[in-house]
GROMACS .gro file of C-alpha atoms in nm:
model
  217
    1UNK     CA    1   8.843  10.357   9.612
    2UNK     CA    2   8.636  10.215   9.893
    3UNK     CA    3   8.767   9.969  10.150
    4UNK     CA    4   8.477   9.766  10.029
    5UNK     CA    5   8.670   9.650   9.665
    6UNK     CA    6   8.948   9.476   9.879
    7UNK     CA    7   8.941   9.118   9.905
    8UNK     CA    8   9.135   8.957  10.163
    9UNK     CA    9   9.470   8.965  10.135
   10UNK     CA   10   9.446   9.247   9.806
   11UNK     CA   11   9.506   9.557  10.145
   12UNK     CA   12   9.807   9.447  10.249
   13UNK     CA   13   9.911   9.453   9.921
   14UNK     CA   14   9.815   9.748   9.789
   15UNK     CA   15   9.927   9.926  10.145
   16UNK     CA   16  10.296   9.763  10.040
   17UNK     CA   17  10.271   9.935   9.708
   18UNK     CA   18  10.167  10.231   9.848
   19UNK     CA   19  10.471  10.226  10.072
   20UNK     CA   20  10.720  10.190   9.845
   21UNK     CA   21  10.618  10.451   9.655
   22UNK     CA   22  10.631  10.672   9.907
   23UNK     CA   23  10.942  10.538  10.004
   24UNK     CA   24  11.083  10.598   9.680
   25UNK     CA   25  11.043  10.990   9.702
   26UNK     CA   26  11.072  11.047  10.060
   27UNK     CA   27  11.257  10.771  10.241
   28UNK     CA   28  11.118  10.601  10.589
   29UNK     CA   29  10.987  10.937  10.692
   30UNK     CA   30  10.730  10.872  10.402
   31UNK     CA   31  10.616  10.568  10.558
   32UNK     CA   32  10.269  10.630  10.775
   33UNK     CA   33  10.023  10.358  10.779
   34UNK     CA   34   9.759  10.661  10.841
   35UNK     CA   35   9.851  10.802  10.556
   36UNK     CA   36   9.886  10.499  10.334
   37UNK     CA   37   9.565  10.393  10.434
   38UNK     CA   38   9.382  10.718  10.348
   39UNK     CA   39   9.596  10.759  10.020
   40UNK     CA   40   9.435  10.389   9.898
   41UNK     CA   41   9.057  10.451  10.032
   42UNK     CA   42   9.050  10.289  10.353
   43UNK     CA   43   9.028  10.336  10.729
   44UNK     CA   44   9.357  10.349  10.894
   45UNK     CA   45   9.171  10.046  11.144
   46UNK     CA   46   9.135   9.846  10.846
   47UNK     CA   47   9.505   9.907  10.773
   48UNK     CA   48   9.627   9.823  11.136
   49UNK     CA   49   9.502   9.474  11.094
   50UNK     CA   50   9.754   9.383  10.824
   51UNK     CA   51  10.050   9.622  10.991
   52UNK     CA   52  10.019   9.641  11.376
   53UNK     CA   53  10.286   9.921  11.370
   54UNK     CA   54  10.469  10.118  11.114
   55UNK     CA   55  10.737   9.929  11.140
   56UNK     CA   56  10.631   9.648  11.040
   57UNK     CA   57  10.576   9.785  10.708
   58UNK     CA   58  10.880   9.929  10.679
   59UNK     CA   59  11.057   9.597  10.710
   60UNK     CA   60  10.786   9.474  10.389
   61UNK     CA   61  10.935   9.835  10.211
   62UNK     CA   62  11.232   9.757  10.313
   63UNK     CA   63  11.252   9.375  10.126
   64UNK     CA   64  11.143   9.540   9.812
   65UNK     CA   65  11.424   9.824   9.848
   66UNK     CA   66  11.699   9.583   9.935
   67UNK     CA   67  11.562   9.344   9.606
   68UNK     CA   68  11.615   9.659   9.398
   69UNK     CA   69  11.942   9.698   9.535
   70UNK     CA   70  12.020   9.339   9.420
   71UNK     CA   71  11.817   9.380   9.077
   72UNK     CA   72  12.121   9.653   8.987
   73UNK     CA   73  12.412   9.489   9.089
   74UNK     CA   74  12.255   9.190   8.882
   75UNK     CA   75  12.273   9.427   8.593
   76UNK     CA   76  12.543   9.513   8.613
   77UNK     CA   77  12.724   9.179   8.659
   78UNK     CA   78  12.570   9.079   8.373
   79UNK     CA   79  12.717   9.335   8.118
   80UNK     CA   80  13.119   9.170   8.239
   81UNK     CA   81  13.177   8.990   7.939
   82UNK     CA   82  13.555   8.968   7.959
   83UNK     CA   83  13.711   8.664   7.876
   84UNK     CA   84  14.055   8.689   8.056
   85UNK     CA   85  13.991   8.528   8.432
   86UNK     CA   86  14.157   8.759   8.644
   87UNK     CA   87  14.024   9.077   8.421
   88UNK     CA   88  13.655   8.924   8.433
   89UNK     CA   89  13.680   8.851   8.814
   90UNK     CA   90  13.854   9.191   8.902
   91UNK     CA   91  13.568   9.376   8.715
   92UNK     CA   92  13.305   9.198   8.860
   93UNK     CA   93  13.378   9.317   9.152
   94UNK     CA   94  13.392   9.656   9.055
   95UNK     CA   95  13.086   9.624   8.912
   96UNK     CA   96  12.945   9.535   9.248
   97UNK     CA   97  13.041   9.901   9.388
   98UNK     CA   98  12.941  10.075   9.112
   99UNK     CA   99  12.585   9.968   9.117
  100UNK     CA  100  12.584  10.012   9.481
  101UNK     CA  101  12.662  10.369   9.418
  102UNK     CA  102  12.438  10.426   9.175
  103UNK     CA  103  12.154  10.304   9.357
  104UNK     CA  104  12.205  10.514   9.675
  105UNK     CA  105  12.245  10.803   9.452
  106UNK     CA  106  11.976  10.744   9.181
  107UNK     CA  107  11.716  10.583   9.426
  108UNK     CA  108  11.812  10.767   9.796
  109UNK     CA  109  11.478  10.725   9.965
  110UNK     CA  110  11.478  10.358   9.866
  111UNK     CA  111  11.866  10.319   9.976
  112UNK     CA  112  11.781  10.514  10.319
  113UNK     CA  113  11.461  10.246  10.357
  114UNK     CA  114  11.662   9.949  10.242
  115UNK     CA  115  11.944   9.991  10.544
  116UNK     CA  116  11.679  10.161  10.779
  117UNK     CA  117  11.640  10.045  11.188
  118UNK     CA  118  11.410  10.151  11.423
  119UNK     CA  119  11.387  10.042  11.784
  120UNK     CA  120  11.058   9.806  11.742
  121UNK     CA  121  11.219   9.654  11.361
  122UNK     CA  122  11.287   9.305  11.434
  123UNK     CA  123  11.701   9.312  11.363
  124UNK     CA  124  11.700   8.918  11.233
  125UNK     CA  125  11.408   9.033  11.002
  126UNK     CA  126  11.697   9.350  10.874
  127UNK     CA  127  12.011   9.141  10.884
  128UNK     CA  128  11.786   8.851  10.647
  129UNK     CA  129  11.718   9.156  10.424
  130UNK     CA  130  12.110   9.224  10.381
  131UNK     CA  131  12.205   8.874  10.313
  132UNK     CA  132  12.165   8.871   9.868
  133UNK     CA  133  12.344   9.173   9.836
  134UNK     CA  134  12.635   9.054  10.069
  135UNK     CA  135  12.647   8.709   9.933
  136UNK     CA  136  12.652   8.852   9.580
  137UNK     CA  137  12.991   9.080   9.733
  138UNK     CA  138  13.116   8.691   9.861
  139UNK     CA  139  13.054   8.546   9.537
  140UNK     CA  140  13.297   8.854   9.364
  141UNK     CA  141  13.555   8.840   9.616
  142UNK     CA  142  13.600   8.431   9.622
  143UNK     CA  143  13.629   8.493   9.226
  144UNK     CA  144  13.889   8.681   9.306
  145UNK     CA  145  14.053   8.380   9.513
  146UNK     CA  146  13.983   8.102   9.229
  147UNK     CA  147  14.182   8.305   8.954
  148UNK     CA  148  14.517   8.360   9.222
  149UNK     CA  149  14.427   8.752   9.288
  150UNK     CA  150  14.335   8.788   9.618
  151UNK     CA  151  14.482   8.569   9.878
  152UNK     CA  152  14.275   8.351  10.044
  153UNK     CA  153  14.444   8.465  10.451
  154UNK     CA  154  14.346   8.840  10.287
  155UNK     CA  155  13.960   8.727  10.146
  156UNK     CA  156  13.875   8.678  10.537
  157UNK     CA  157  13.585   8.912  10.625
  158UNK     CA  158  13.697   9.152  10.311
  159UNK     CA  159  13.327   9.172  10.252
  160UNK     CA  160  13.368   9.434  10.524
  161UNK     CA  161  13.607   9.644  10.382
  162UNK     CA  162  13.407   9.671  10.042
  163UNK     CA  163  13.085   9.784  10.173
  164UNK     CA  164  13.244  10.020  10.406
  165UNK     CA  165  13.414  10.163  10.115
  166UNK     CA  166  13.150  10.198   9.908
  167UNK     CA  167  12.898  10.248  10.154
  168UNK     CA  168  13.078  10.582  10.291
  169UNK     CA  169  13.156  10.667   9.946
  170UNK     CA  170  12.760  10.689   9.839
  171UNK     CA  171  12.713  10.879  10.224
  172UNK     CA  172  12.965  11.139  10.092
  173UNK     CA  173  12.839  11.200   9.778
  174UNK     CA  174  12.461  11.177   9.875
  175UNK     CA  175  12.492  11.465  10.077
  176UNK     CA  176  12.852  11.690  10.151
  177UNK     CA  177  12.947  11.563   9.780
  178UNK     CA  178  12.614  11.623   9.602
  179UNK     CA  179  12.696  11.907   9.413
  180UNK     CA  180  12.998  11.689   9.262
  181UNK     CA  181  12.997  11.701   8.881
  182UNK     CA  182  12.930  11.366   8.806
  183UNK     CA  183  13.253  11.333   8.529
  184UNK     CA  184  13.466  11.358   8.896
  185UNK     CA  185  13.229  11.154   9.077
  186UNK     CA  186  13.308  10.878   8.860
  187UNK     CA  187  13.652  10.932   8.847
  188UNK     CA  188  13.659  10.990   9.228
  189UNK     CA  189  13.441  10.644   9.247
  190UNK     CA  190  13.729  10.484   9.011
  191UNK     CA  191  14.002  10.594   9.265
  192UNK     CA  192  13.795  10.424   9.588
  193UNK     CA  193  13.749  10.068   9.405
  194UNK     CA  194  14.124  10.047   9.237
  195UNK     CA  195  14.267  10.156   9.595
  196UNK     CA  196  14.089   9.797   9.675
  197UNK     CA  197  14.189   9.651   9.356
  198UNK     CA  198  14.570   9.728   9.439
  199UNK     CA  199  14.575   9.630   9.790
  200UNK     CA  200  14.432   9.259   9.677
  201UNK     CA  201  14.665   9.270   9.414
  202UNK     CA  202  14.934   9.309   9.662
  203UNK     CA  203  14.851   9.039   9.881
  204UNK     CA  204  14.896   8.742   9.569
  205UNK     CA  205  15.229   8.975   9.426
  206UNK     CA  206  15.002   9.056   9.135
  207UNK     CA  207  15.081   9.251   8.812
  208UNK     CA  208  14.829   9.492   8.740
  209UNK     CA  209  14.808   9.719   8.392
  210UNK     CA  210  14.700  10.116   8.498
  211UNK     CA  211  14.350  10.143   8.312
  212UNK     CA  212  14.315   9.768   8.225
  213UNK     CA  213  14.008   9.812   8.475
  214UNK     CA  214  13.938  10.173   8.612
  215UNK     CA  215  13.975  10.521   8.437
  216UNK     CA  216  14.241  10.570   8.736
  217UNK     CA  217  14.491  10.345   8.831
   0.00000   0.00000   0.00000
């Protein structure tokens, strides 16, 4: 392919694409604009003048990575079809981890891209790419409010305390952990999000059934 069939605009583009398939197999370290540009036909001057640095690619990569993320927690939220308030909001939220799991261990160069920073990234551009994921974590948790589960003084900044679970959980098990069978990783997985389930439970005096959400209660 010659850098001749491009139109304007159609590069940048196809130098995206490029990325994230790279990406996809092996993380930011995948990402070269040199090397993107010679993989789709054209100079690597002709692919500086849509990406002035590798990083500013990355942060392109790195929208499409974090819009995956949000694509399977979507999913996932989707298939909660309980009826019951407090079962349906409690789920939903542990729906939320589970696809966040998932993701960083089905799709790990795309999870390392998504959350990657490097010193010329421009941080507002990485903290916009964060904000769907977290607000679909907000959403979960202030369902969790509305149906008298999770106290509202206990709902302050308990965004935090989700994705740090989770978060270090997929860490663990992408690397120390990855040999796990993936019958205990589930199980293990169970144990993290009904740890969280109990201690919100706790905080409204709530009466929870073992197994009404998690394999392990």
């Amino acid at each position: 392919m010659s850098g001749s069939a491009y139109h304007h605009g159609d590069l940048r583009r196809a130098l995206v694409d490029a990325a994230f398939v790279a990406a996809r197999s092996e993380g930011p370290e995948g990402v070269s604009i040199r090397e993107l540009a010679r993989r789709v036909g054209v100079s690597h001057n002709a692919a500086y003048r849509h990406f002035a640095h590798r990083d500013e690619l990355l942060v392109e990569v790195s929208g499409l990575a974090m819009q995956a993320l949000v694509d399977a927690m979507e999913e996932r939220l989707a298939r909660v079809d309980e009826t019951d308030g407090v079962l349906r909001a409690r789920r939903r939220l542990a729906e939320i981890g589970r696809a966040y799991v998932s993701f960083a261990l089905g799709e790990p160069g795309l999870f390392r891209v998504a959350f990657s920073s490097h010193p010329e990234m421009d941080q507002t551009s990485l903290s916009a790419l964060a904000v769907r994921p977290y607000t679909l974590l907000g959403e979960a948790l202030d369902g969790l409010v509305e149906v008298g589960f999770l106290s509202p003084s206990a709902r302050v900044e308990a965004e935090m305390t989700c994705w740090s679970a989770v978060h270090g959980f997929a860490l663990l098990n992408g690397n120390p952990l990855r040999d796990l069978p993936a019958e205990e990783r589930e199980l293990a997985l169970d144990r993290v999000l009904a740890a969280i389930d109990r201690s919100y439970a706790a905080t409204t005096g709530s009466v929870i059934t073992p197994g009404d959400v998690f394999a392990v209660a």
